[in-house]
Coordinates of C-alpha atoms and ligand atoms in Angstrom, one line a residue:
M1 CA 24.8 114.1 -71.0
R2 CA 28.1 115.8 -71.3
S3 CA 29.4 118.2 -68.6
G4 CA 30.5 121.8 -69.2
S5 CA 33.3 122.2 -71.7
L6 CA 35.8 123.6 -69.2
E7 CA 35.4 120.7 -66.9
V8 CA 35.7 118.3 -69.9
F9 CA 38.9 120.1 -70.8
Y10 CA 40.4 119.6 -67.4
L11 CA 39.2 116.0 -67.1
A12 CA 40.2 115.1 -70.6
D13 CA 42.3 112.0 -70.7
N14 CA 45.0 111.2 -73.1
V15 CA 44.5 108.0 -75.0
Y16 CA 47.6 106.8 -76.8
V17 CA 47.1 105.1 -80.1
V18 CA 50.1 102.9 -80.8
G19 CA 51.3 100.2 -83.1
H20 CA 53.9 97.4 -82.5
K21 CA 57.5 97.5 -81.5
S22 CA 60.0 97.9 -84.3
P23 CA 57.4 100.1 -85.9
D24 CA 56.8 99.8 -89.6
T25 CA 55.0 102.4 -91.7
D26 CA 51.5 100.8 -91.1
S27 CA 52.0 100.9 -87.3
V28 CA 52.9 104.6 -87.4
A29 CA 50.5 105.6 -90.1
S30 CA 47.6 103.8 -88.5
A31 CA 48.4 105.4 -85.1
I32 CA 48.5 108.9 -86.7
S33 CA 45.4 108.4 -88.8
Y34 CA 43.2 106.7 -86.2
A35 CA 44.1 109.3 -83.6
N36 CA 43.2 112.0 -86.1
L37 CA 39.9 110.3 -86.8
K38 CA 39.0 109.8 -83.1
N39 CA 39.9 113.4 -82.4
Q40 CA 37.2 114.5 -84.9
L41 CA 34.4 112.5 -83.4
G42 CA 33.6 114.9 -80.6
L43 CA 34.8 112.5 -77.9
P44 CA 35.9 113.9 -74.5
E45 CA 39.4 112.2 -74.7
I46 CA 42.4 113.5 -76.5
F47 CA 43.9 110.9 -78.8
V48 CA 47.6 111.0 -79.1
P49 CA 49.5 109.1 -81.8
A50 CA 52.6 107.3 -80.7
A51 CA 55.3 105.0 -82.0
A52 CA 56.6 102.0 -80.0
G53 CA 60.2 102.8 -80.9
E54 CA 62.2 104.8 -83.4
I55 CA 60.7 105.0 -86.8
N56 CA 62.4 103.5 -89.8
N57 CA 63.8 105.1 -93.0
E58 CA 60.7 104.3 -95.0
T59 CA 58.4 105.9 -92.5
R60 CA 60.7 108.9 -92.2
F61 CA 60.5 109.3 -96.0
V62 CA 56.7 109.1 -95.8
L63 CA 56.3 111.6 -93.0
E64 CA 58.7 114.1 -94.6
H65 CA 57.0 113.7 -98.0
F66 CA 53.6 114.5 -96.6
N67 CA 54.8 117.0 -94.0
V68 CA 53.4 115.1 -91.0
P69 CA 55.2 115.3 -87.7
V70 CA 56.9 112.3 -86.2
P71 CA 54.8 110.9 -83.4
E72 CA 56.1 110.7 -79.9
V73 CA 57.8 107.5 -78.8
L74 CA 55.9 105.5 -76.2
T75 CA 57.7 102.6 -74.5
D76 CA 55.8 101.9 -71.4
A77 CA 52.0 101.5 -71.3
K78 CA 51.7 101.2 -67.5
G79 CA 48.6 103.1 -66.2
K80 CA 47.9 104.6 -69.6
K81 CA 44.8 104.4 -71.8
I82 CA 45.8 102.6 -75.0
I83 CA 44.4 101.8 -78.4
L84 CA 46.4 99.2 -80.3
V85 CA 46.7 99.3 -84.0
D86 CA 48.4 96.9 -86.4
H87 CA 49.0 94.2 -83.7
N88 CA 47.2 92.3 -80.9
E89 CA 50.0 90.2 -79.3
V90 CA 51.5 91.1 -76.0
A91 CA 55.0 90.1 -77.2
Q92 CA 54.8 92.8 -79.9
A93 CA 53.2 95.5 -77.8
V94 CA 54.8 98.3 -75.8
D95 CA 56.0 97.2 -72.4
N96 CA 53.5 96.6 -69.5
I97 CA 50.6 96.5 -71.9
N98 CA 48.8 94.2 -69.3
E99 CA 49.0 97.1 -66.8
A100 CA 47.4 99.6 -69.2
E101 CA 43.7 100.3 -69.8
L102 CA 43.2 98.9 -73.2
M103 CA 40.4 100.8 -75.0
E104 CA 40.3 99.4 -78.5
V105 CA 42.2 97.3 -81.1
V106 CA 42.2 97.9 -84.8
D107 CA 44.2 95.2 -86.6
H108 CA 44.7 92.9 -89.6
H109 CA 46.7 90.0 -88.1
K110 CA 45.8 86.7 -86.5
I111 CA 44.1 87.0 -83.1
G112 CA 46.8 86.9 -80.5
D113 CA 46.9 86.9 -76.7
I114 CA 45.8 90.3 -75.7
Q115 CA 43.3 90.1 -72.8
T116 CA 41.1 92.7 -71.2
G117 CA 39.0 92.9 -68.0
S118 CA 36.0 94.5 -69.7
P119 CA 34.5 94.5 -73.1
I120 CA 36.3 96.7 -75.7
F121 CA 36.0 97.5 -79.4
F122 CA 38.0 94.9 -81.2
H123 CA 38.1 95.5 -85.0
N124 CA 40.0 92.9 -87.0
E125 CA 39.8 92.3 -90.7
P126 CA 41.8 89.9 -92.9
V127 CA 43.0 92.7 -95.2
G128 CA 46.5 93.7 -96.3
C129 CA 46.9 96.7 -94.0
A130 CA 45.4 98.2 -90.8
A131 CA 45.4 101.6 -92.5
S132 CA 42.9 100.2 -95.1
I133 CA 40.4 99.5 -92.3
I134 CA 41.0 103.0 -90.8
S135 CA 40.6 104.7 -94.3
A136 CA 37.2 103.0 -94.6
M137 CA 36.3 104.1 -91.1
Y138 CA 36.7 107.7 -92.1
D139 CA 33.9 107.2 -94.7
Q140 CA 31.8 105.2 -92.2
N141 CA 32.0 108.2 -89.8
K142 CA 31.6 110.7 -92.6
V143 CA 34.9 112.4 -91.7
V144 CA 36.8 114.2 -94.5
I145 CA 40.3 112.8 -95.1
S146 CA 43.0 115.5 -95.4
K147 CA 45.7 115.4 -98.0
E148 CA 48.4 114.6 -95.4
I149 CA 46.4 111.8 -93.7
A150 CA 45.5 110.3 -97.1
G151 CA 49.2 110.3 -98.0
V152 CA 50.3 108.5 -94.9
M153 CA 47.5 105.9 -95.1
M154 CA 48.2 105.2 -98.8
S155 CA 51.9 104.8 -98.0
A156 CA 51.0 102.2 -95.3
I157 CA 48.9 100.2 -97.7
L158 CA 51.5 100.3 -100.4
S159 CA 54.2 99.3 -97.9
D160 CA 52.3 96.4 -96.2
T161 CA 51.1 95.0 -99.5
V162 CA 54.4 95.6 -101.3
L163 CA 52.7 97.6 -104.0
F164 CA 49.8 95.1 -104.1
K165 CA 52.1 92.1 -104.8
S166 CA 51.8 90.5 -101.4
P167 CA 49.3 87.6 -101.1
T168 CA 47.9 89.5 -98.1
C169 CA 46.6 92.2 -100.5
T170 CA 42.8 92.3 -100.9
E171 CA 40.3 94.2 -103.0
K172 CA 39.6 96.5 -100.1
D173 CA 43.3 97.6 -100.0
K174 CA 43.2 98.5 -103.7
V175 CA 39.9 100.4 -103.4
E176 CA 41.2 102.4 -100.5
V177 CA 44.5 103.2 -102.3
A178 CA 42.5 104.4 -105.4
K179 CA 40.5 106.7 -103.1
L180 CA 43.5 108.0 -101.1
A181 CA 45.6 108.6 -104.3
K182 CA 43.0 111.0 -105.6
I183 CA 43.0 112.9 -102.3
C184 CA 46.8 113.1 -101.8
G185 CA 47.5 113.6 -105.6
E186 CA 50.2 110.9 -105.9
D187 CA 50.5 108.1 -108.4
P188 CA 50.5 105.0 -106.3
Q189 CA 53.0 103.0 -108.4
E190 CA 55.5 105.9 -109.0
Y191 CA 55.3 107.1 -105.4
G192 CA 55.4 103.5 -104.1
I193 CA 58.7 102.8 -105.9
A194 CA 60.2 105.9 -104.5
M195 CA 59.0 105.0 -101.0
L196 CA 60.3 101.4 -101.2
S197 CA 63.7 102.7 -102.5
A198 CA 64.0 104.8 -99.3
K199 CA 63.4 101.6 -97.4
S200 CA 65.9 99.7 -99.5
D201 CA 68.7 102.1 -98.8
I202 CA 70.8 100.0 -96.4
S203 CA 74.1 101.7 -97.0
S204 CA 74.0 103.4 -93.6
K205 CA 72.5 100.4 -91.7
T206 CA 74.5 98.2 -89.4
A207 CA 73.8 94.4 -89.4
R208 CA 71.8 95.0 -86.2
D209 CA 69.7 97.6 -87.9
I210 CA 68.9 95.1 -90.6
V211 CA 68.1 92.3 -88.3
K212 CA 66.0 94.4 -85.9
G213 CA 64.5 96.9 -88.4
D214 CA 61.2 94.9 -88.8
Y215 CA 61.4 92.2 -86.2
K216 CA 58.8 90.4 -84.1
H217 CA 58.8 87.7 -81.5
F218 CA 56.7 84.5 -81.9
D219 CA 56.0 81.5 -79.7
F220 CA 55.6 78.3 -81.7
A221 CA 54.1 75.8 -79.2
G222 CA 56.8 76.7 -76.7
T223 CA 59.6 77.3 -79.2
K224 CA 60.7 80.9 -78.9
A225 CA 61.6 82.7 -82.1
G226 CA 62.4 86.1 -83.6
V227 CA 61.3 86.6 -87.2
G228 CA 62.4 89.7 -89.1
Q229 CA 62.2 91.0 -92.6
I230 CA 64.1 93.4 -94.8
E231 CA 62.7 94.3 -98.2
V232 CA 65.1 95.5 -100.9
M233 CA 64.6 96.4 -104.5
D234 CA 67.5 94.0 -105.4
L235 CA 69.0 91.3 -103.1
A236 CA 72.4 91.9 -104.7
A237 CA 72.6 94.9 -102.3
L238 CA 72.7 92.5 -99.4
V239 CA 75.2 89.9 -100.7
D240 CA 78.3 91.2 -99.0
R241 CA 76.4 91.9 -95.8
R242 CA 75.1 88.3 -95.5
E243 CA 77.8 86.9 -93.1
A244 CA 77.6 89.9 -90.8
I245 CA 73.8 89.6 -90.7
L246 CA 74.0 85.9 -89.8
A247 CA 76.6 86.6 -87.1
D248 CA 74.3 89.3 -85.7
M249 CA 71.3 87.0 -85.8
E250 CA 73.1 84.5 -83.6
E251 CA 74.0 87.3 -81.2
V252 CA 70.4 88.4 -81.0
R253 CA 69.3 84.8 -80.5
K254 CA 71.6 84.5 -77.5
E255 CA 70.8 87.9 -76.0
E256 CA 67.1 87.2 -76.2
G257 CA 67.2 83.6 -75.1
L258 CA 65.5 82.4 -78.3
D259 CA 65.5 79.0 -79.9
F260 CA 65.9 80.4 -83.4
V261 CA 66.0 83.7 -85.4
L262 CA 64.8 83.8 -88.9
I263 CA 65.3 86.8 -91.2
M264 CA 63.6 87.2 -94.5
L265 CA 65.8 89.0 -97.1
T266 CA 63.0 89.9 -99.5
D267 CA 63.6 90.9 -103.1
V268 CA 60.6 93.1 -103.9
M269 CA 61.2 93.1 -107.7
K270 CA 61.9 89.4 -108.1
E271 CA 59.2 88.6 -105.5
A272 CA 61.3 86.1 -103.6
S273 CA 62.9 85.8 -100.2
D274 CA 66.1 84.3 -98.9
L275 CA 65.1 82.9 -95.5
L276 CA 68.2 83.1 -93.2
F277 CA 68.0 80.8 -90.2
V278 CA 70.2 80.4 -87.0
G279 CA 69.5 78.2 -84.0
S280 CA 67.3 75.1 -83.8
P281 CA 65.4 73.0 -84.6
A282 CA 66.6 73.2 -88.2
E283 CA 64.5 70.2 -89.2
K284 CA 61.3 72.1 -88.4
F285 CA 62.5 75.0 -90.5
E286 CA 63.2 72.7 -93.4
Q287 CA 59.9 71.0 -92.9
A288 CA 58.0 74.4 -92.9
F289 CA 59.7 75.6 -96.1
E290 CA 60.0 72.3 -97.9
G291 CA 63.7 72.6 -98.6
K292 CA 67.2 71.9 -97.5
I293 CA 69.3 74.5 -95.7
E294 CA 72.2 75.7 -97.8
N295 CA 74.6 78.4 -96.5
Q296 CA 72.2 78.8 -93.5
S297 CA 69.2 79.6 -95.6
I298 CA 66.4 78.5 -97.9
Y299 CA 65.5 80.6 -100.9
K300 CA 61.8 80.7 -101.7
E301 CA 60.3 82.1 -104.9
G302 CA 57.0 83.9 -104.4
V303 CA 57.4 84.4 -100.7
L304 CA 56.9 88.1 -99.6
S305 CA 54.7 87.9 -96.5
R306 CA 55.9 87.0 -93.0
K307 CA 52.3 87.0 -91.9
K308 CA 50.9 84.8 -94.6
Q309 CA 53.8 82.7 -95.9
V310 CA 56.3 82.4 -93.1
V311 CA 54.5 82.3 -89.8
P312 CA 51.7 79.9 -90.8
P313 CA 54.0 77.2 -92.2
L314 CA 56.1 77.5 -89.0
E315 CA 53.0 77.1 -86.9
A316 CA 52.1 74.0 -88.9
A317 CA 55.5 72.5 -88.5
F318 CA 55.5 72.9 -84.8
K319 CA 52.0 71.5 -84.3
Ligands
LIG1 MG1 53.1 96.2 -89.0
LIG2 MG1 50.2 96.2 -90.9
LIG3 MG1 55.5 94.6 -93.0

């Protein structure tokens, strides 16, 4: 039985809902929408959405468009109650995640190395976006979705699935977008193009911003790597930045003590990626992507997804 409401108020714990470092729109939108859902379930805790770093241009566009406040930045999980969304790997999580009290995980990636001392809710589905899972959870819990929350969740799904073009996109993602579009009153294609254009605006970005904007660490059987991605409407926008990006990738590689850094320059319209590579072993990179390195890269038609088309072939090559 629950104790008196005053007591509950004073004892109420903050639970931080947070996505991965170098937050993308899904990590931020899922934190906002899952905290919002949990806060409506009559639980004693207060659920606080957080971002594990500064939000990117695309996410800023989304939050401004739907008039949703930017969540607070959380960089250290030590001693805090935490729910992870959109990731479940220690290397991608806020610092000291192993010294936090992990309450739940809601994710759509491969199962990583997060460990807990006691049983928790761990909800993972092979869908295109964590926000698709959360959007369905609103219905399962019979909680009404507001226009604002519908807008941010729809944005996350359109972003993660690259307007449904990514091979990670599933029927569930499309069903949830159709539902959310009705609530937020935006046409998914039209709105999606405007959102991706905000992401593609790299004029004000430094080479470091481009390399680290959407960047994750991976461990391929002991080989340490950083794998990033920038999505643009037209790769031509990146041509004269290429040398500077490569130089910065090498700097990042040294700073972080990695074996290699791979950055996907993804052309959303042509549905292809130029895979830039610095470090070693180059032969594993060539093996993974079945090509020869030219000008420090391999160009791959049809490759849009780091999760489905870049990480698995690397894992296979290093096996
Ligand atoms: Mg993400
Ligand atoms: Mg995601
Ligand atoms: Mg992404």
